[in-house]
Amino acid sequence: MGTIIFIGLNKSGSSREAVKAANELGYYTVVFTNQEKQIQQRSEYKDVHQLIFVDLSNIEEIKKQINILMDRGNEIIIITSFVAKYVQTASMLADEYCENYLSTEALAIMENKEKTRTFFTNQSFTPRFKLITKDMPFVITNQILMFPVVVKCASSTGSRDVIFAENMMKLEKNVNMLRSKDSSETIIIEEYVNGDQYLVEVLVSNWRVLIGAVIKQEITMGKRFIVTGYGVLAEVPRHLEESLLELIGTIVTSLEFQNGAFHLELRLTEDGWRLIEINPRISGGAMNKMIQAAFGYSLVEETLKLLIGETPSLVKFTNHYVFTQYVILDNKGILEKVTGKGRAAATPGVVEVYVKPKSGTYVIPPLSMGHRYAYVIARGDTLEEAENIAKQAANEITFHLRRE
């Protein structure tokens, strides 16, 4: 029985969409999870044929479970992950247990911000930066970087531990705070880049670059950089597309990235593109659904085909402008109820409304992307129309909290 093993799974978003796509492609799906809550809520994961509790930090334990599956007759087609911190782990396991079309070495560079910055140091798209390693005293001069700057941990994901600092006092405070959380972690201090931010979804199939989507992002700056709006461009200006293909080509060639999926977060400056980060997977959250609403194909399904060794296709069946508006909260408390979801869904042009937390959940203002609690996906004839529809519908949603 052809089996796809997924390392890690989120309850919703791209990783869950990938499991559903594997089902539709006719494969037996196995998920290794380290979340006890998912085991307790087993009935909510009907698209997962086998859900196995495993310590995902213990490679030998994972291998033991894979061997058990193989002894039972499961033919392991691919081992993969659509969850940020397990992509490299999955590829390492695939190297050992099945045919792996990915480069584990390239994924390791993409997955770690320190390695990414160091590898692309001499490229024009790399912002100026400084690394503070665990044994290095914190010393920085204005000759290296001008304020404001961004401080981040090398292994951070989802805007967690990515902080804005406009002066030396705040920089020192933030560096010390990050060091107190994990003294072994490398801290990156880099220039704050002005300009519109874009997310670009990419597939590479036998060196051929396929752009899955170009998405203009809306950033809300509070205690962290939180992306609250995504505008999928139905038409990408030619000069932008050409410059993106040139940049992507440099990345693919430099990393010898023959096959795989990744997404870029970029800022467009007066002097061209600057790479904010690169991740070796489709973006999480509603990304697959918004691309499907725009173009009619499933990017996670085409990624799975690539991983299996087939040729993916990103031929557009439709071509809509799509905007996704996320909902974040200004206050913390216990969620009593959510109202307005029905009114939001009934708004003309709305494709989907999703509310994540259940009543009784403790919710907070965002410290990471995981603290976005709802979204609305809308279509329009223009990006402005799609954005207006999504924002109007999102405004209908109200979270009623019980303050502590």
mmCIF file of C-alpha atoms in Angstrom:
data_model
loop_
_atom_site.group_PDB
_atom_site.id
_atom_site.type_symbol
_atom_site.label_atom_id
_atom_site.label_comp_id
_atom_site.label_asym_id
_atom_site.label_seq_id
_atom_site.Cartn_x
_atom_site.Cartn_y
_atom_site.Cartn_z
ATOM 1 C CA MET A 1 0.000 0.000 0.000
ATOM 2 C CA GLY A 2 1.514 3.293 -1.174
ATOM 3 C CA THR A 3 2.074 5.385 1.950
ATOM 4 C CA ILE A 4 2.940 9.030 2.520
ATOM 5 C CA ILE A 5 4.324 9.873 5.960
ATOM 6 C CA PHE A 6 3.851 13.419 7.233
ATOM 7 C CA ILE A 7 6.076 14.651 10.046
ATOM 8 C CA GLY A 8 3.970 17.035 12.135
ATOM 9 C CA LEU A 9 0.538 18.412 11.367
ATOM 10 C CA ASN A 10 -1.409 21.559 12.148
ATOM 11 C CA LYS A 11 -5.146 21.352 12.684
ATOM 12 C CA SER A 12 -5.765 23.691 9.765
ATOM 13 C CA GLY A 13 -3.777 25.351 7.023
ATOM 14 C CA SER A 14 -1.376 24.116 4.361
ATOM 15 C CA SER A 15 -0.146 21.047 6.263
ATOM 16 C CA ARG A 16 -3.715 19.814 6.732
ATOM 17 C CA GLU A 17 -4.538 20.567 3.093
ATOM 18 C CA ALA A 18 -1.535 18.449 2.063
ATOM 19 C CA VAL A 19 -2.869 15.408 3.932
ATOM 20 C CA LYS A 20 -6.257 15.839 2.247
ATOM 21 C CA ALA A 21 -4.526 16.115 -1.145
ATOM 22 C CA ALA A 22 -2.578 12.910 -0.480
ATOM 23 C CA ASN A 23 -5.903 11.172 0.187
ATOM 24 C CA GLU A 24 -7.338 12.459 -3.072
ATOM 25 C CA LEU A 25 -4.263 11.189 -4.916
ATOM 26 C CA GLY A 26 -5.021 7.713 -3.542
ATOM 27 C CA TYR A 27 -2.293 7.302 -0.922
ATOM 28 C CA TYR A 28 -2.449 5.886 2.591
ATOM 29 C CA THR A 29 -1.693 8.769 4.956
ATOM 30 C CA VAL A 30 0.322 8.446 8.153
ATOM 31 C CA VAL A 31 0.965 11.405 10.451
ATOM 32 C CA PHE A 32 3.597 11.397 13.185
ATOM 33 C CA THR A 33 2.580 13.934 15.813
ATOM 34 C CA ASN A 34 3.973 15.049 19.163
ATOM 35 C CA GLN A 35 0.726 16.777 20.132
ATOM 36 C CA GLU A 36 -1.288 14.761 22.642
ATOM 37 C CA LYS A 37 -4.315 16.932 21.937
ATOM 38 C CA GLN A 38 -4.442 15.611 18.371
ATOM 39 C CA ILE A 39 -4.512 12.040 19.661
ATOM 40 C CA GLN A 40 -7.322 12.976 22.051
ATOM 41 C CA GLN A 41 -9.231 14.600 19.172
ATOM 42 C CA ARG A 42 -8.616 11.689 16.796
ATOM 43 C CA SER A 43 -12.151 11.841 15.388
ATOM 44 C CA GLU A 44 -11.436 15.303 13.948
ATOM 45 C CA TYR A 45 -8.689 13.911 11.681
ATOM 46 C CA LYS A 46 -10.689 11.579 9.474
ATOM 47 C CA ASP A 47 -8.401 12.322 6.489
ATOM 48 C CA VAL A 48 -5.482 10.774 8.410
ATOM 49 C CA HIS A 49 -5.503 6.981 8.069
ATOM 50 C CA GLN A 50 -3.006 6.477 10.884
ATOM 51 C CA LEU A 51 -2.145 9.088 13.546
ATOM 52 C CA ILE A 52 0.867 8.046 15.619
ATOM 53 C CA PHE A 53 2.169 9.773 18.737
ATOM 54 C CA VAL A 54 5.955 10.157 18.455
ATOM 55 C CA ASP A 55 8.623 12.310 20.069
ATOM 56 C CA LEU A 56 9.552 14.288 16.953
ATOM 57 C CA SER A 57 12.848 15.379 18.517
ATOM 58 C CA ASN A 58 13.938 11.731 18.738
ATOM 59 C CA ILE A 59 15.046 10.508 15.313
ATOM 60 C CA GLU A 60 15.554 6.934 16.477
ATOM 61 C CA GLU A 61 11.990 6.775 17.792
ATOM 62 C CA ILE A 62 10.698 8.071 14.450
ATOM 63 C CA LYS A 63 12.757 5.448 12.601
ATOM 64 C CA LYS A 64 11.352 2.742 14.870
ATOM 65 C CA GLN A 65 7.813 3.718 13.881
ATOM 66 C CA ILE A 66 8.740 3.813 10.186
ATOM 67 C CA ASN A 67 10.220 0.317 10.453
ATOM 68 C CA ILE A 68 7.031 -0.949 12.106
ATOM 69 C CA LEU A 69 5.003 0.428 9.179
ATOM 70 C CA MET A 70 7.316 -1.217 6.657
ATOM 71 C CA ASP A 71 7.164 -4.552 8.500
ATOM 72 C CA ARG A 72 3.378 -4.354 8.199
ATOM 73 C CA GLY A 73 3.634 -3.997 4.424
ATOM 74 C CA ASN A 74 3.387 -0.216 3.951
ATOM 75 C CA GLU A 75 5.346 0.934 0.918
ATOM 76 C CA ILE A 76 6.847 4.295 1.862
ATOM 77 C CA ILE A 77 6.515 6.551 -1.193
ATOM 78 C CA ILE A 78 7.614 9.794 0.427
ATOM 79 C CA ILE A 79 8.342 11.201 3.868
ATOM 80 C CA THR A 80 7.602 14.897 4.019
ATOM 81 C CA SER A 81 6.558 17.792 6.223
ATOM 82 C CA PHE A 82 4.591 20.955 5.571
ATOM 83 C CA VAL A 83 5.351 22.211 9.101
ATOM 84 C CA ALA A 84 8.246 24.669 9.306
ATOM 85 C CA LYS A 85 10.511 23.036 11.856
ATOM 86 C CA TYR A 86 10.258 19.483 10.509
ATOM 87 C CA VAL A 87 11.039 19.994 6.803
ATOM 88 C CA GLN A 88 14.737 19.118 7.110
ATOM 89 C CA THR A 89 14.007 16.195 9.448
ATOM 90 C CA ALA A 90 11.563 14.728 6.939
ATOM 91 C CA SER A 91 14.066 15.079 4.101
ATOM 92 C CA MET A 92 16.809 13.365 6.118
ATOM 93 C CA LEU A 93 14.464 10.449 6.759
ATOM 94 C CA ALA A 94 13.457 10.359 3.082
ATOM 95 C CA ASP A 95 17.144 10.068 2.152
ATOM 96 C CA GLU A 96 17.245 6.827 4.123
ATOM 97 C CA TYR A 97 13.852 5.253 3.471
ATOM 98 C CA CYS A 98 12.685 6.219 -0.014
ATOM 99 C CA GLU A 99 13.675 8.067 -3.173
ATOM 100 C CA ASN A 100 14.161 11.689 -2.214
ATOM 101 C CA TYR A 101 14.040 14.248 -5.016
ATOM 102 C CA LEU A 102 14.992 17.058 -2.638
ATOM 103 C CA SER A 103 18.396 18.266 -1.474
ATOM 104 C CA THR A 104 18.562 17.970 2.305
ATOM 105 C CA GLU A 105 21.633 20.244 2.318
ATOM 106 C CA ALA A 106 19.742 23.022 0.506
ATOM 107 C CA LEU A 107 16.754 22.657 2.854
ATOM 108 C CA ALA A 108 19.047 23.006 5.879
ATOM 109 C CA ILE A 109 20.274 26.373 4.560
ATOM 110 C CA MET A 110 16.760 27.599 3.784
ATOM 111 C CA GLU A 111 15.357 26.467 7.116
ATOM 112 C CA ASN A 112 17.825 28.437 9.243
ATOM 113 C CA LYS A 113 18.015 32.226 9.023
ATOM 114 C CA GLU A 114 21.668 32.332 10.057
ATOM 115 C CA LYS A 115 22.658 29.864 7.351
ATOM 116 C CA THR A 116 20.554 31.721 4.779
ATOM 117 C CA ARG A 117 22.135 35.082 5.542
ATOM 118 C CA THR A 118 25.654 33.624 5.604
ATOM 119 C CA PHE A 119 25.204 31.646 2.375
ATOM 120 C CA PHE A 120 23.865 34.657 0.457
ATOM 121 C CA THR A 121 26.128 37.269 2.088
ATOM 122 C CA ASN A 122 27.517 38.579 -1.189
ATOM 123 C CA GLN A 123 24.221 38.759 -3.067
ATOM 124 C CA SER A 124 22.703 42.180 -3.731
ATOM 125 C CA PHE A 125 19.336 41.008 -2.377
ATOM 126 C CA THR A 126 20.743 40.322 1.117
ATOM 127 C CA PRO A 127 20.192 43.117 3.671
ATOM 128 C CA ARG A 128 23.128 44.258 5.794
ATOM 129 C CA PHE A 129 23.318 42.125 8.930
ATOM 130 C CA LYS A 130 25.383 41.127 11.942
ATOM 131 C CA LEU A 131 25.400 37.776 13.763
ATOM 132 C CA ILE A 132 25.652 37.558 17.536
ATOM 133 C CA THR A 133 26.659 33.993 18.435
ATOM 134 C CA LYS A 134 26.374 32.449 21.887
ATOM 135 C CA ASP A 135 30.020 33.137 22.843
ATOM 136 C CA MET A 136 30.176 36.609 21.341
ATOM 137 C CA PRO A 137 29.769 39.748 23.457
ATOM 138 C CA PHE A 138 27.041 42.077 22.246
ATOM 139 C CA VAL A 139 28.862 44.957 20.539
ATOM 140 C CA ILE A 140 27.513 46.931 17.604
ATOM 141 C CA THR A 141 28.435 50.254 16.061
ATOM 142 C CA ASN A 142 26.586 52.539 13.714
ATOM 143 C CA GLN A 143 29.302 51.868 11.153
ATOM 144 C CA ILE A 144 27.834 48.400 10.660
ATOM 145 C CA LEU A 145 24.123 49.122 10.812
ATOM 146 C CA MET A 146 21.960 52.207 10.977
ATOM 147 C CA PHE A 147 18.811 52.323 13.079
ATOM 148 C CA PRO A 148 16.105 51.162 12.901
ATOM 149 C CA VAL A 149 17.026 47.470 12.854
ATOM 150 C CA VAL A 150 15.291 44.118 13.159
ATOM 151 C CA VAL A 151 16.381 41.576 15.771
ATOM 152 C CA LYS A 152 15.558 37.908 15.274
ATOM 153 C CA CYS A 153 16.554 34.424 16.361
ATOM 154 C CA ALA A 154 18.140 32.270 13.679
ATOM 155 C CA SER A 155 15.566 29.506 14.121
ATOM 156 C CA SER A 156 12.451 31.635 14.604
ATOM 157 C CA THR A 157 9.339 30.905 12.556
ATOM 158 C CA GLY A 158 6.003 32.632 12.082
ATOM 159 C CA SER A 159 7.317 36.052 13.199
ATOM 160 C CA ARG A 160 8.054 34.623 16.642
ATOM 161 C CA ASP A 161 11.130 36.332 18.131
ATOM 162 C CA VAL A 162 11.348 38.892 15.312
ATOM 163 C CA ILE A 163 11.443 42.345 16.906
ATOM 164 C CA PHE A 164 11.778 45.937 15.693
ATOM 165 C CA ALA A 165 14.309 48.193 17.459
ATOM 166 C CA GLU A 166 14.545 51.893 16.655
ATOM 167 C CA ASN A 167 17.435 52.778 18.972
ATOM 168 C CA MET A 168 20.347 51.290 20.903
ATOM 169 C CA MET A 169 18.466 51.036 24.187
ATOM 170 C CA LYS A 170 15.690 48.924 22.637
ATOM 171 C CA LEU A 171 18.221 46.889 20.678
ATOM 172 C CA GLU A 172 20.133 45.966 23.843
ATOM 173 C CA LYS A 173 16.897 45.163 25.655
ATOM 174 C CA ASN A 174 15.691 42.887 22.860
ATOM 175 C CA VAL A 175 19.020 41.095 22.433
ATOM 176 C CA ASN A 176 19.194 40.423 26.168
ATOM 177 C CA MET A 177 15.590 39.221 26.184
ATOM 178 C CA LEU A 178 16.224 36.764 23.327
ATOM 179 C CA ARG A 179 19.438 35.562 24.962
ATOM 180 C CA SER A 180 17.624 34.913 28.216
ATOM 181 C CA LYS A 181 15.150 32.659 26.370
ATOM 182 C CA ASP A 182 17.912 30.567 24.770
ATOM 183 C CA SER A 183 21.554 31.417 25.408
ATOM 184 C CA SER A 184 22.754 28.997 22.701
ATOM 185 C CA GLU A 185 20.730 30.668 19.928
ATOM 186 C CA THR A 186 22.405 32.871 17.333
ATOM 187 C CA ILE A 187 20.811 36.312 17.149
ATOM 188 C CA ILE A 188 20.631 38.206 13.865
ATOM 189 C CA ILE A 189 20.605 41.989 13.774
ATOM 190 C CA GLU A 190 19.804 43.349 10.333
ATOM 191 C CA GLU A 191 18.827 46.586 8.694
ATOM 192 C CA TYR A 192 15.139 47.425 8.589
ATOM 193 C CA VAL A 193 14.172 47.448 4.921
ATOM 194 C CA ASN A 194 11.591 49.962 3.724
ATOM 195 C CA GLY A 195 9.289 48.978 0.882
ATOM 196 C CA ASP A 196 6.227 46.942 -0.020
ATOM 197 C CA GLN A 197 6.450 43.330 1.105
ATOM 198 C CA TYR A 198 5.655 40.400 -1.168
ATOM 199 C CA LEU A 199 5.411 36.661 -0.696
ATOM 200 C CA VAL A 200 6.310 34.464 -3.664
ATOM 201 C CA GLU A 201 5.396 30.779 -3.822
ATOM 202 C CA VAL A 202 7.774 28.706 -5.961
ATOM 203 C CA LEU A 203 8.045 25.149 -7.263
ATOM 204 C CA VAL A 204 11.214 23.894 -8.925
ATOM 205 C CA SER A 205 10.834 20.811 -11.093
ATOM 206 C CA ASN A 206 14.030 19.453 -12.646
ATOM 207 C CA TRP A 207 15.538 22.982 -12.566
ATOM 208 C CA ARG A 208 12.418 24.531 -14.116
ATOM 209 C CA VAL A 209 11.101 27.414 -12.021
ATOM 210 C CA LEU A 210 7.323 27.701 -11.605
ATOM 211 C CA ILE A 211 5.915 30.701 -9.762
ATOM 212 C CA GLY A 212 2.777 29.558 -7.959
ATOM 213 C CA ALA A 213 1.678 32.989 -6.795
ATOM 214 C CA VAL A 214 2.885 36.517 -6.138
ATOM 215 C CA ILE A 215 1.170 37.964 -3.099
ATOM 216 C CA LYS A 216 1.342 41.493 -1.730
ATOM 217 C CA GLN A 217 1.384 41.459 2.057
ATOM 218 C CA GLU A 218 -0.069 43.847 4.605
ATOM 219 C CA ILE A 219 2.004 44.034 7.807
ATOM 220 C CA THR A 220 0.641 45.066 11.196
ATOM 221 C CA MET A 221 3.421 46.191 13.520
ATOM 222 C CA GLY A 222 2.721 45.727 17.207
ATOM 223 C CA LYS A 223 5.056 43.806 19.468
ATOM 224 C CA ARG A 224 5.870 41.654 16.420
ATOM 225 C CA PHE A 225 5.627 41.866 12.612
ATOM 226 C CA ILE A 226 2.302 40.158 11.887
ATOM 227 C CA VAL A 227 1.018 39.652 8.352
ATOM 228 C CA THR A 228 -2.694 40.451 8.481
ATOM 229 C CA GLY A 229 -3.451 40.840 4.764
ATOM 230 C CA TYR A 230 -2.539 38.836 1.651
ATOM 231 C CA GLY A 231 -3.387 40.082 -1.840
ATOM 232 C CA VAL A 232 -2.965 37.456 -4.563
ATOM 233 C CA LEU A 233 -2.089 39.160 -7.857
ATOM 234 C CA ALA A 234 -4.055 37.822 -10.814
ATOM 235 C CA GLU A 235 -1.740 39.782 -13.085
ATOM 236 C CA VAL A 236 1.894 40.420 -12.160
ATOM 237 C CA PRO A 237 3.544 43.425 -13.842
ATOM 238 C CA ARG A 238 6.111 42.160 -16.336
ATOM 239 C CA HIS A 239 9.035 44.042 -14.792
ATOM 240 C CA LEU A 240 8.274 42.522 -11.384
ATOM 241 C CA GLU A 241 7.948 39.006 -12.783
ATOM 242 C CA GLU A 242 11.201 39.290 -14.733
ATOM 243 C CA SER A 243 13.132 40.585 -11.724
ATOM 244 C CA LEU A 244 11.649 37.844 -9.531
ATOM 245 C CA LEU A 245 12.632 35.125 -12.006
ATOM 246 C CA GLU A 246 16.175 36.478 -12.049
ATOM 247 C CA LEU A 247 16.381 36.460 -8.241
ATOM 248 C CA ILE A 248 14.822 32.992 -7.960
ATOM 249 C CA GLY A 249 17.207 31.711 -10.626
ATOM 250 C CA THR A 250 20.166 32.915 -8.568
ATOM 251 C CA ILE A 251 18.829 31.161 -5.458
ATOM 252 C CA VAL A 252 18.105 27.901 -7.291
ATOM 253 C CA THR A 253 21.513 27.825 -9.002
ATOM 254 C CA SER A 254 23.455 28.784 -5.872
ATOM 255 C CA LEU A 255 21.755 26.139 -3.725
ATOM 256 C CA GLU A 256 21.756 23.518 -6.522
ATOM 257 C CA PHE A 257 18.056 23.225 -5.830
ATOM 258 C CA GLN A 258 16.922 20.910 -8.612
ATOM 259 C CA ASN A 259 13.523 19.987 -7.171
ATOM 260 C CA GLY A 260 11.322 21.269 -4.388
ATOM 261 C CA ALA A 261 9.043 23.949 -3.043
ATOM 262 C CA PHE A 262 9.846 27.146 -1.207
ATOM 263 C CA HIS A 263 8.467 30.577 -0.551
ATOM 264 C CA LEU A 264 10.217 33.900 -0.372
ATOM 265 C CA GLU A 265 9.336 36.968 1.643
ATOM 266 C CA LEU A 266 10.776 40.020 -0.095
ATOM 267 C CA ARG A 267 10.663 43.772 0.158
ATOM 268 C CA LEU A 268 10.734 45.902 -2.971
ATOM 269 C CA THR A 269 13.038 48.890 -2.452
ATOM 270 C CA GLU A 270 14.207 51.678 -4.739
ATOM 271 C CA ASP A 271 17.326 49.582 -5.318
ATOM 272 C CA GLY A 272 15.530 46.332 -6.076
ATOM 273 C CA TRP A 273 14.466 43.275 -4.071
ATOM 274 C CA ARG A 274 15.687 42.488 -0.565
ATOM 275 C CA LEU A 275 15.254 38.989 0.812
ATOM 276 C CA ILE A 276 13.565 38.985 4.215
ATOM 277 C CA GLU A 277 13.450 35.205 4.508
ATOM 278 C CA ILE A 278 13.185 31.962 2.597
ATOM 279 C CA ASN A 279 11.365 28.826 3.745
ATOM 280 C CA PRO A 280 11.512 25.376 2.091
ATOM 281 C CA ARG A 281 7.766 24.762 1.957
ATOM 282 C CA ILE A 282 4.509 26.429 1.014
ATOM 283 C CA SER A 283 3.524 29.184 3.418
ATOM 284 C CA GLY A 284 1.174 28.034 6.171
ATOM 285 C CA GLY A 285 -2.241 29.278 7.175
ATOM 286 C CA ALA A 286 -4.758 29.807 4.392
ATOM 287 C CA MET A 287 -2.143 30.038 1.611
ATOM 288 C CA ASN A 288 -3.209 26.938 -0.320
ATOM 289 C CA LYS A 289 -6.879 27.906 -0.119
ATOM 290 C CA MET A 290 -6.289 31.472 -1.308
ATOM 291 C CA ILE A 291 -4.201 30.261 -4.257
ATOM 292 C CA GLN A 292 -6.921 27.753 -5.106
ATOM 293 C CA ALA A 293 -9.537 30.530 -4.927
ATOM 294 C CA ALA A 294 -7.447 32.623 -7.310
ATOM 295 C CA PHE A 295 -6.205 30.086 -9.846
ATOM 296 C CA GLY A 296 -8.164 26.862 -9.345
ATOM 297 C CA TYR A 297 -5.263 24.519 -8.564
ATOM 298 C CA SER A 298 -3.975 23.113 -5.288
ATOM 299 C CA LEU A 299 -0.343 24.043 -4.708
ATOM 300 C CA VAL A 300 0.066 21.378 -2.014
ATOM 301 C CA GLU A 301 -1.237 18.719 -4.400
ATOM 302 C CA GLU A 302 1.209 19.804 -7.098
ATOM 303 C CA THR A 303 3.996 19.814 -4.489
ATOM 304 C CA LEU A 304 3.156 16.226 -3.550
ATOM 305 C CA LYS A 305 3.292 15.228 -7.218
ATOM 306 C CA LEU A 306 6.757 16.781 -7.429
ATOM 307 C CA LEU A 307 7.905 14.907 -4.303
ATOM 308 C CA ILE A 308 6.591 11.650 -5.750
ATOM 309 C CA GLY A 309 8.615 12.220 -8.923
ATOM 310 C CA GLU A 310 5.817 13.378 -11.215
ATOM 311 C CA THR A 311 5.812 16.656 -13.135
ATOM 312 C CA PRO A 312 3.718 19.335 -11.399
ATOM 313 C CA SER A 313 1.497 21.693 -13.364
ATOM 314 C CA LEU A 314 0.520 25.207 -12.348
ATOM 315 C CA VAL A 315 -1.820 25.857 -15.264
ATOM 316 C CA LYS A 316 -4.480 28.336 -14.159
ATOM 317 C CA PHE A 317 -8.100 27.198 -14.416
ATOM 318 C CA THR A 318 -9.335 30.574 -13.166
ATOM 319 C CA ASN A 319 -7.654 33.940 -12.700
ATOM 320 C CA HIS A 320 -9.099 36.031 -9.868
ATOM 321 C CA TYR A 321 -7.708 38.678 -7.590
ATOM 322 C CA VAL A 322 -8.006 37.349 -4.051
ATOM 323 C CA PHE A 323 -7.497 39.047 -0.708
ATOM 324 C CA THR A 324 -7.300 37.299 2.649
ATOM 325 C CA GLN A 325 -7.876 39.374 5.775
ATOM 326 C CA TYR A 326 -6.727 37.929 9.095
ATOM 327 C CA VAL A 327 -8.256 38.931 12.410
ATOM 328 C CA ILE A 328 -6.038 39.701 15.399
ATOM 329 C CA LEU A 329 -7.038 40.907 18.857
ATOM 330 C CA ASP A 330 -6.118 43.972 20.886
ATOM 331 C CA ASN A 331 -6.905 42.394 24.256
ATOM 332 C CA LYS A 332 -6.326 39.113 26.054
ATOM 333 C CA GLY A 333 -8.875 36.981 27.857
ATOM 334 C CA ILE A 334 -11.028 33.854 27.779
ATOM 335 C CA LEU A 335 -13.077 33.523 24.594
ATOM 336 C CA GLU A 336 -16.770 33.306 25.431
ATOM 337 C CA LYS A 337 -18.207 33.359 21.919
ATOM 338 C CA VAL A 338 -17.677 34.646 18.379
ATOM 339 C CA THR A 339 -20.458 36.458 16.546
ATOM 340 C CA GLY A 340 -20.810 37.705 12.979
ATOM 341 C CA LYS A 341 -19.353 34.702 11.185
ATOM 342 C CA GLY A 342 -22.607 34.115 9.292
ATOM 343 C CA ARG A 343 -22.872 37.766 8.225
ATOM 344 C CA ALA A 344 -19.247 37.681 7.066
ATOM 345 C CA ALA A 345 -19.831 34.512 5.028
ATOM 346 C CA ALA A 346 -22.947 36.027 3.423
ATOM 347 C CA THR A 347 -21.029 39.042 2.109
ATOM 348 C CA PRO A 348 -20.999 38.899 -1.728
ATOM 349 C CA GLY A 349 -17.562 37.895 -2.982
ATOM 350 C CA VAL A 350 -16.529 36.040 0.171
ATOM 351 C CA VAL A 351 -15.091 32.570 -0.531
ATOM 352 C CA GLU A 352 -14.468 31.347 3.010
ATOM 353 C CA VAL A 353 -14.617 32.446 6.629
ATOM 354 C CA TYR A 354 -12.606 30.559 9.229
ATOM 355 C CA VAL A 355 -12.495 31.042 13.002
ATOM 356 C CA LYS A 356 -9.827 29.031 14.791
ATOM 357 C CA PRO A 357 -10.341 29.098 18.591
ATOM 358 C CA LYS A 358 -13.220 27.466 20.419
ATOM 359 C CA SER A 359 -15.083 28.939 23.360
ATOM 360 C CA GLY A 360 -13.006 28.705 26.508
ATOM 361 C CA THR A 361 -9.706 29.308 24.718
ATOM 362 C CA TYR A 362 -7.311 31.853 26.214
ATOM 363 C CA VAL A 363 -6.514 34.371 23.458
ATOM 364 C CA ILE A 364 -3.962 37.194 23.322
ATOM 365 C CA PRO A 365 -2.725 40.022 21.094
ATOM 366 C CA PRO A 366 -0.308 38.543 18.542
ATOM 367 C CA LEU A 367 3.238 37.550 19.426
ATOM 368 C CA SER A 368 3.451 35.250 16.397
ATOM 369 C CA MET A 369 1.465 34.335 13.292
ATOM 370 C CA GLY A 370 -0.171 31.576 15.328
ATOM 371 C CA HIS A 371 -2.061 34.260 17.236
ATOM 372 C CA ARG A 372 -4.184 35.204 14.236
ATOM 373 C CA TYR A 373 -7.594 33.899 15.190
ATOM 374 C CA ALA A 374 -9.741 34.142 12.058
ATOM 375 C CA TYR A 375 -9.572 34.929 8.371
ATOM 376 C CA VAL A 376 -11.810 35.893 5.467
ATOM 377 C CA ILE A 377 -10.942 35.021 1.856
ATOM 378 C CA ALA A 378 -12.630 37.123 -0.844
ATOM 379 C CA ARG A 379 -12.485 37.408 -4.636
ATOM 380 C CA GLY A 380 -12.765 40.515 -6.769
ATOM 381 C CA ASP A 381 -12.268 41.841 -10.293
ATOM 382 C CA THR A 382 -9.437 43.989 -8.921
ATOM 383 C CA LEU A 383 -7.184 43.630 -5.908
ATOM 384 C CA GLU A 384 -8.803 46.704 -4.355
ATOM 385 C CA GLU A 385 -12.276 45.191 -4.699
ATOM 386 C CA ALA A 386 -11.186 41.881 -3.178
ATOM 387 C CA GLU A 387 -9.486 43.729 -0.306
ATOM 388 C CA ASN A 388 -12.545 45.873 0.420
ATOM 389 C CA ILE A 389 -14.828 42.830 0.474
ATOM 390 C CA ALA A 390 -12.507 40.870 2.795
ATOM 391 C CA LYS A 391 -12.061 43.764 5.219
ATOM 392 C CA GLN A 392 -15.777 44.554 5.271
ATOM 393 C CA ALA A 393 -16.604 40.928 6.029
ATOM 394 C CA ALA A 394 -13.851 40.616 8.657
ATOM 395 C CA ASN A 395 -15.283 43.635 10.457
ATOM 396 C CA GLU A 396 -18.482 41.652 11.016
ATOM 397 C CA ILE A 397 -16.617 39.150 13.206
ATOM 398 C CA THR A 398 -16.519 39.947 16.918
ATOM 399 C CA PHE A 399 -14.645 38.012 19.616
ATOM 400 C CA HIS A 400 -16.353 38.311 22.992
ATOM 401 C CA LEU A 401 -13.821 37.932 25.790
ATOM 402 C CA ARG A 402 -13.992 37.515 29.519
ATOM 403 C CA ARG A 403 -11.179 39.559 30.965
ATOM 404 C CA GLU A 404 -9.039 38.056 33.695
#
